[in-house]
Coordinates of C-alpha atoms in Angstrom, one line a residue:
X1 CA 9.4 27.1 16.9
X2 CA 8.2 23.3 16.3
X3 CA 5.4 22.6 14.0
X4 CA 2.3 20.9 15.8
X5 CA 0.1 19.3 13.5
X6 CA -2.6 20.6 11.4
X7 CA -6.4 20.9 12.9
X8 CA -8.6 21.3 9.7
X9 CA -7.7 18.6 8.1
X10 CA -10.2 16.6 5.9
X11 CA -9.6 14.0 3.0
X12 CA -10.2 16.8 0.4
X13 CA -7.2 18.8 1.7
X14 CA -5.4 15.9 1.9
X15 CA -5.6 14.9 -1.7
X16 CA -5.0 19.0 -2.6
X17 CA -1.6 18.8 -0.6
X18 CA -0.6 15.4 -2.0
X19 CA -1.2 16.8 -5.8
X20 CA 0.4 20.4 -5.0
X21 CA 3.7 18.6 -3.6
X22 CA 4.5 16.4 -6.4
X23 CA 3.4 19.2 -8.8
X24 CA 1.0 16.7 -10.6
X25 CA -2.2 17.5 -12.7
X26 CA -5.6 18.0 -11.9
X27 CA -6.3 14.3 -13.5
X28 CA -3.8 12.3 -12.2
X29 CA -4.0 10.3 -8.9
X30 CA -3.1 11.8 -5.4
X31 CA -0.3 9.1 -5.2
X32 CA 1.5 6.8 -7.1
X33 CA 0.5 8.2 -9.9
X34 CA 2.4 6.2 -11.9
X35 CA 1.7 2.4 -12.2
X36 CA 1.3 -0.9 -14.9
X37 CA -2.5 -2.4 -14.7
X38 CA -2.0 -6.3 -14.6
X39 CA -4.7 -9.4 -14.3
X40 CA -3.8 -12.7 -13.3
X41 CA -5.5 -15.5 -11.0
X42 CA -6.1 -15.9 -6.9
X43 CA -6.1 -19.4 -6.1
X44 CA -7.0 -19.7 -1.7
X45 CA -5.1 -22.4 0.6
X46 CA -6.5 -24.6 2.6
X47 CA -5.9 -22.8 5.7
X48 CA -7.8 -19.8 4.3
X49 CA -10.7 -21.2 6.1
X50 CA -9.8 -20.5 9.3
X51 CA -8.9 -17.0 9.0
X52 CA -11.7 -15.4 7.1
X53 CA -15.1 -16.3 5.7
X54 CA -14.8 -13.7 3.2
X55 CA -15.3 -15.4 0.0
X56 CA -12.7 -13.2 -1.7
X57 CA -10.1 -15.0 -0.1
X58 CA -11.7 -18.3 0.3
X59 CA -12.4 -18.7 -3.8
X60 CA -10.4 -18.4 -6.7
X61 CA -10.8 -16.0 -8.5
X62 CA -9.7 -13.6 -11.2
X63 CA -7.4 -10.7 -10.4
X64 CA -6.9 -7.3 -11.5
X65 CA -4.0 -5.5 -10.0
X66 CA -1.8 -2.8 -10.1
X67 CA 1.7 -2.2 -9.9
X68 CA 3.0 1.9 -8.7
X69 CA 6.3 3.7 -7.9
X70 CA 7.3 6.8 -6.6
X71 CA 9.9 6.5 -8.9
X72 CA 7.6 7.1 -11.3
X73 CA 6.8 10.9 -9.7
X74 CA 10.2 13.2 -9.4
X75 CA 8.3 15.6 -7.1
X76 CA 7.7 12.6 -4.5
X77 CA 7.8 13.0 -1.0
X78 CA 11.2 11.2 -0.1
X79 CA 14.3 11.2 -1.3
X80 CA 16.3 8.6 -3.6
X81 CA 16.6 6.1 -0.4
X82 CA 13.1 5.9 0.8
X83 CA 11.5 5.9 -2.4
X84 CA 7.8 3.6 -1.8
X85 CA 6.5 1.1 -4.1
X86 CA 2.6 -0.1 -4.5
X87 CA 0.5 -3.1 -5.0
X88 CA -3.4 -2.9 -5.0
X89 CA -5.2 -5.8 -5.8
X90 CA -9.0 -7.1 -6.7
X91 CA -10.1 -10.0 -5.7
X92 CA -13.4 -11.9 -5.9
X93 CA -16.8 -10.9 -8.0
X94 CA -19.3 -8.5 -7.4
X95 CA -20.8 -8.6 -4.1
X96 CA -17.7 -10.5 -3.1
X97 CA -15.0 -8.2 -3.9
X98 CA -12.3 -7.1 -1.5
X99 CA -9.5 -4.3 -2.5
X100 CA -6.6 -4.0 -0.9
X101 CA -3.8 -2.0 -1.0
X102 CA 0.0 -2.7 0.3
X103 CA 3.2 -0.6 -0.1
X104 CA 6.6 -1.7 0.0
X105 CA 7.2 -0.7 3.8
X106 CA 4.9 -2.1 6.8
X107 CA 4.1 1.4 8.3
X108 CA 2.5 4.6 7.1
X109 CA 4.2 8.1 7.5
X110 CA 1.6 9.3 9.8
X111 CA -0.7 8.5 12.6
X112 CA -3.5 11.1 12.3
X113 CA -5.2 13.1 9.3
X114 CA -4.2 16.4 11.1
X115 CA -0.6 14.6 11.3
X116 CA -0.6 14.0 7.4
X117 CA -1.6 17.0 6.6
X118 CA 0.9 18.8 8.4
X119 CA 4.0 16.5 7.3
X120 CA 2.6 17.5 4.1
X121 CA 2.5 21.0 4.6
X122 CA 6.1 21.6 5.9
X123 CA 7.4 20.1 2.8
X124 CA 5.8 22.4 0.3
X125 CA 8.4 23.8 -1.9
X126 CA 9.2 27.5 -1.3
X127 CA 9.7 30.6 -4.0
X128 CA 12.8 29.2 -4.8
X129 CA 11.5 25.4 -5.8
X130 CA 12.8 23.9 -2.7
X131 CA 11.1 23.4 0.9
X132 CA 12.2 25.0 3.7
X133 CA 14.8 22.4 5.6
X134 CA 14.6 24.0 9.3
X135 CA 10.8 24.0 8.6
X136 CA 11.3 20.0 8.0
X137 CA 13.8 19.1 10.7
X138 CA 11.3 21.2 13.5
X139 CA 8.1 19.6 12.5
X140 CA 10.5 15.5 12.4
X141 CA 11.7 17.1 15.7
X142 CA 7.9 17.7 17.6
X143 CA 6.6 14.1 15.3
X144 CA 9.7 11.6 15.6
X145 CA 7.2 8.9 14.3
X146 CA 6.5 10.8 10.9
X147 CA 10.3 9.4 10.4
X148 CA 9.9 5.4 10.5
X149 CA 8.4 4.8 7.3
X150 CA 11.5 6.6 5.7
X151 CA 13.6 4.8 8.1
X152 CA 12.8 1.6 7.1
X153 CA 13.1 2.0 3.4
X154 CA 16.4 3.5 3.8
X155 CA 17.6 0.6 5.7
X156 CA 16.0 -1.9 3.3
X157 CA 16.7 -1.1 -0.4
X158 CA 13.8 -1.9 -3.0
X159 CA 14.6 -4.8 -5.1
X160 CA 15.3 -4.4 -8.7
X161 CA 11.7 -5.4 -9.7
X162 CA 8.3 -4.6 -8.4
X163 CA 7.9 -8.1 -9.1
X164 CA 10.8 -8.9 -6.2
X165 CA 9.3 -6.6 -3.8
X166 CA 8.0 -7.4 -0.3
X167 CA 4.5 -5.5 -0.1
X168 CA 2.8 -4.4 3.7
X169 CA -0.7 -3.4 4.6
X170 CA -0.1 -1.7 6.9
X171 CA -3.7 -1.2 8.6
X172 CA -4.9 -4.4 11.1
X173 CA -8.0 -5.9 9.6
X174 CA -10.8 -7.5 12.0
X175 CA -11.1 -11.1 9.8
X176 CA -13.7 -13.2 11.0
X177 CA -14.1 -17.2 10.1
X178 CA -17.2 -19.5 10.0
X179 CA -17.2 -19.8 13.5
X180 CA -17.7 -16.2 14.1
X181 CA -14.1 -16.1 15.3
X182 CA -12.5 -12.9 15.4
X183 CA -8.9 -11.4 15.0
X184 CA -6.9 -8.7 13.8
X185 CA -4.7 -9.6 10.7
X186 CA -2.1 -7.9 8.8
X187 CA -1.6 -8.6 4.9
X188 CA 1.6 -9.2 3.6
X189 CA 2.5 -9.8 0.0
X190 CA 5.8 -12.1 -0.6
X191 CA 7.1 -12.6 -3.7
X192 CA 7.6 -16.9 -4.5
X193 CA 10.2 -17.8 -7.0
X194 CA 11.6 -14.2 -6.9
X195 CA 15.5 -13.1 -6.1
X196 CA 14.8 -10.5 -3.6
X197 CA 18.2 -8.4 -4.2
X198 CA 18.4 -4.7 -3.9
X199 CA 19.9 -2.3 -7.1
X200 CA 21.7 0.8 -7.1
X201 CA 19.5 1.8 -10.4
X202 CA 16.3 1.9 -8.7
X203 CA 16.4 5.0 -8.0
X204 CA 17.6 6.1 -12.0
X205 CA 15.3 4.0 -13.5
X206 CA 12.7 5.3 -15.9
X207 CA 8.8 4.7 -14.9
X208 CA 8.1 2.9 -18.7
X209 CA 11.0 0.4 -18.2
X210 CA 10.4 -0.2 -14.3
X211 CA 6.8 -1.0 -14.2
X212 CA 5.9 -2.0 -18.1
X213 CA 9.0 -3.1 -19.6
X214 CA 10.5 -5.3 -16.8
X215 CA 7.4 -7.0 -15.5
X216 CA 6.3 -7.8 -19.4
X217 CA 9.8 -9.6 -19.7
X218 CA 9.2 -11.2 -16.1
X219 CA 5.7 -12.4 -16.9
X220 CA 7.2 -13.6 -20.7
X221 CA 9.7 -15.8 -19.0
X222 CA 7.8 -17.2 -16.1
X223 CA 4.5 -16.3 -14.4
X224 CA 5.4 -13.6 -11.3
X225 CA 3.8 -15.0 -8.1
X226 CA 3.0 -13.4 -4.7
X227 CA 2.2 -15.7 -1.4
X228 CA -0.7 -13.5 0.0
X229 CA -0.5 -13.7 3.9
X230 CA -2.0 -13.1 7.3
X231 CA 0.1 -11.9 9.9
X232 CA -1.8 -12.9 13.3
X233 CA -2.2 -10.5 16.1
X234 CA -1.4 -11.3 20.0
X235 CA -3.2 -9.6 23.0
X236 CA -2.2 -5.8 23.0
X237 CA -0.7 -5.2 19.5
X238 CA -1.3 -1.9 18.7
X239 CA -4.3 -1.6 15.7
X240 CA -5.1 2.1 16.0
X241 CA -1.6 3.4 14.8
X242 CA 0.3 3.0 11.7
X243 CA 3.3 3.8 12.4
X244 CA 4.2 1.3 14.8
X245 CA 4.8 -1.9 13.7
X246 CA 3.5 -4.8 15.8
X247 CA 6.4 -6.5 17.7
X248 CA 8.4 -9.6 16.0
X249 CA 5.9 -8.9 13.1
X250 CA 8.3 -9.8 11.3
X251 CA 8.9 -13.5 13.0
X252 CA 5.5 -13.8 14.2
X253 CA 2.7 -16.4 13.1
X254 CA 1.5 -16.0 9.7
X255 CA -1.1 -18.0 7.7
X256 CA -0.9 -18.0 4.0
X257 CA -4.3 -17.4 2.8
X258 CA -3.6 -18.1 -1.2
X259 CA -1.8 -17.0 -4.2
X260 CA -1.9 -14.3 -6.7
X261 CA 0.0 -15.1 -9.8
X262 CA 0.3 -12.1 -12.3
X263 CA -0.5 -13.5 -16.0
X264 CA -0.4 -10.2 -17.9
X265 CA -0.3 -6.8 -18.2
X266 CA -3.7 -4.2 -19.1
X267 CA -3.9 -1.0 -20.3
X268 CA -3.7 1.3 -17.3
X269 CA -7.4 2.7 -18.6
X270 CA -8.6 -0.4 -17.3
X271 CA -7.2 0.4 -13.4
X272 CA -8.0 4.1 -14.0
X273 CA -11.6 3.7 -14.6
X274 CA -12.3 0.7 -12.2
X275 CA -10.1 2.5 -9.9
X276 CA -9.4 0.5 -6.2
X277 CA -11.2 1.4 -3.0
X278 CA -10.3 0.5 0.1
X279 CA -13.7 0.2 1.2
X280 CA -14.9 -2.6 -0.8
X281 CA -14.4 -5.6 1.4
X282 CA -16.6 -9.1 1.4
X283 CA -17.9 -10.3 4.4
X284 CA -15.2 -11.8 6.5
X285 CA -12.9 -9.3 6.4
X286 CA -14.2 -5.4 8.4
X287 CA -12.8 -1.8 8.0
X288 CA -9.5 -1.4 10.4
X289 CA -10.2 0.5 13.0
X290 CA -7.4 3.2 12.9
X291 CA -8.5 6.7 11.9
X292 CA -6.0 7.2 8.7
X293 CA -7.9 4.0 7.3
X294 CA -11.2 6.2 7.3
X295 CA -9.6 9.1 6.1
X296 CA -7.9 6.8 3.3
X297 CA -11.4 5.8 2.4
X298 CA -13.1 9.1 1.5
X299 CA -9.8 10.4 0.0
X300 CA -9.6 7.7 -2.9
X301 CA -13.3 8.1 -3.5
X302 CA -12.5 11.9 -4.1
X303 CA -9.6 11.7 -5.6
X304 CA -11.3 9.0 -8.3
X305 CA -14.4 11.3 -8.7
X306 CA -11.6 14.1 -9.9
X307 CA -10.0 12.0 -12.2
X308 CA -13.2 11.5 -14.0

């Protein structure tokens, strides 16, 4: 009988489910638990203006950043062609401060908390180590949408680097300008200067070498840039779910709002005890609307009070 999805789920039992799948400790984050800390510079466009007042993207700044990889976590919910990637990012001061976070495919796995939850649940690994196939296939059967995020990673191989890698937000932002003009954006984070090819070793590589090794030798040799950008909504784009992609997003309008360039690396203490929450954003830039962004919320301010 199909799986439907999950009624009690809250952010707490989301966090429990994510940390009982990949078998990680009680210390460790929910999610890419693996990462590299970096720092580098923002510097805004021109055109930044017109998009947001929110002084985070409007000034430059200093950045602190982080660099994941489900590589990084054997136990991770995918397989060895839909492994994700992360990128969160700190920009502005205090009182000015926005944190956002991007992964290397534009949609998330599920629409609802309940959905999560479940997709979570029917890939919990049985007496013998190993979860329960049929279980899977019924539950991707009654929830065909749980499937696009690994979809689109399969048909789109990471890149050697996590310094080569496209990065998505994939949660529509209301950004408002000067003028009190308001739209929905999308972030998207494109690598400038990069050779965006795909490797067969991705998938072998060890955490230390992926994340610390190669971007040390990348920022040694030249700085490693991202083009930080706003993809612009149309009438009737759908910003409540996060699975679906918006149509032609990947043709459609986009204003570059600045550039991040990544100077160095930090200790990862320094990411683990600032930690990045979704929910700090300056003024220009509101919460999306969708419900997985709320839930997404509350769940890294728990699972941050847990690692302390």
């Amino acid at each position: 009988m199909p799986l439907s999805p999950s009624r009690a789920a809250t952010p707490a039992s989301i966090v429990d489910a994510l940390k009982a799948l990949g078998g990680l400790p009680p210390k460790a984050r929910a999610s890419f638990a693996g990462g590299q800390c970096v720092r580098g510079t923002y510097a805004p466009s021109d055109q930044a203006k017109e998009i947001t007042k929110s002084r985070s993207f409007t000034k430059p700044s200093r950045v602190l950043a982080r660099f994941s990889a489900d590589e990084c976590n054997p136990n991770a919910v995918g397989t060895e062609k839909s492994l994700l990637r992360g990128f969160s990012f700190r920009l502005g001061s205090d009182g000015e401060r926005s944190e956002i976070l991007t992964q290397s495919a534009p949609v998330h796995f599920a629409r609802t908390l309940d959905q999560m939850l479940a997709f979570l649940q029917a890939r919990m690994p049985g007496a013998d180590g190993k979860p329960d196939m049929a279980q899977v296939e019924a539950f991707s059967a009654a929830n065909p949408e749980t499937l696009r995020q690994a979809s689109y990673l399969a048909a789109h191989p990471l890149p050697a680097s996590p310094a080569c890698t496209i990065y998505w937000g994939v949660h529509a932002f209301p950004a408002t300008n000067a003028m009190g003009e308001t739209r929905f954006i999308k972030f998207k984070l494109a690598p400038v200067g990069e050779e965006v090819r795909s490797t067969e070793d991705v998938a072998t590589a060890k955490c230390s070498d992926l994340l610390h090794d190669d971007l040390e030798s990348r920022i040694a040799a030249r700085d490693a840039r991202f083009s930080v950008m706003a993809l612009l909504d149309r009438p009737g784009d759908p910003v409540m779910d996060v699975t679906i992609r918006w149509p032609d997003e990947d043709r459609r309008e986009a204003v570059r709002l600045g550039t991040i360039v990544i100077t160095g690396t930090e200790p990862n203490e320094v990411c683990d005890e600032l930690g990045f929450n979704p929910a700090h954003l300056a003024e220009g830039i509101g919460h999306p609307p969708d419900e997985m962004f709320a839930a997404r919320r509350a769940g890294y301010a728990i699972s941050q009070r847990r690692r302390r």
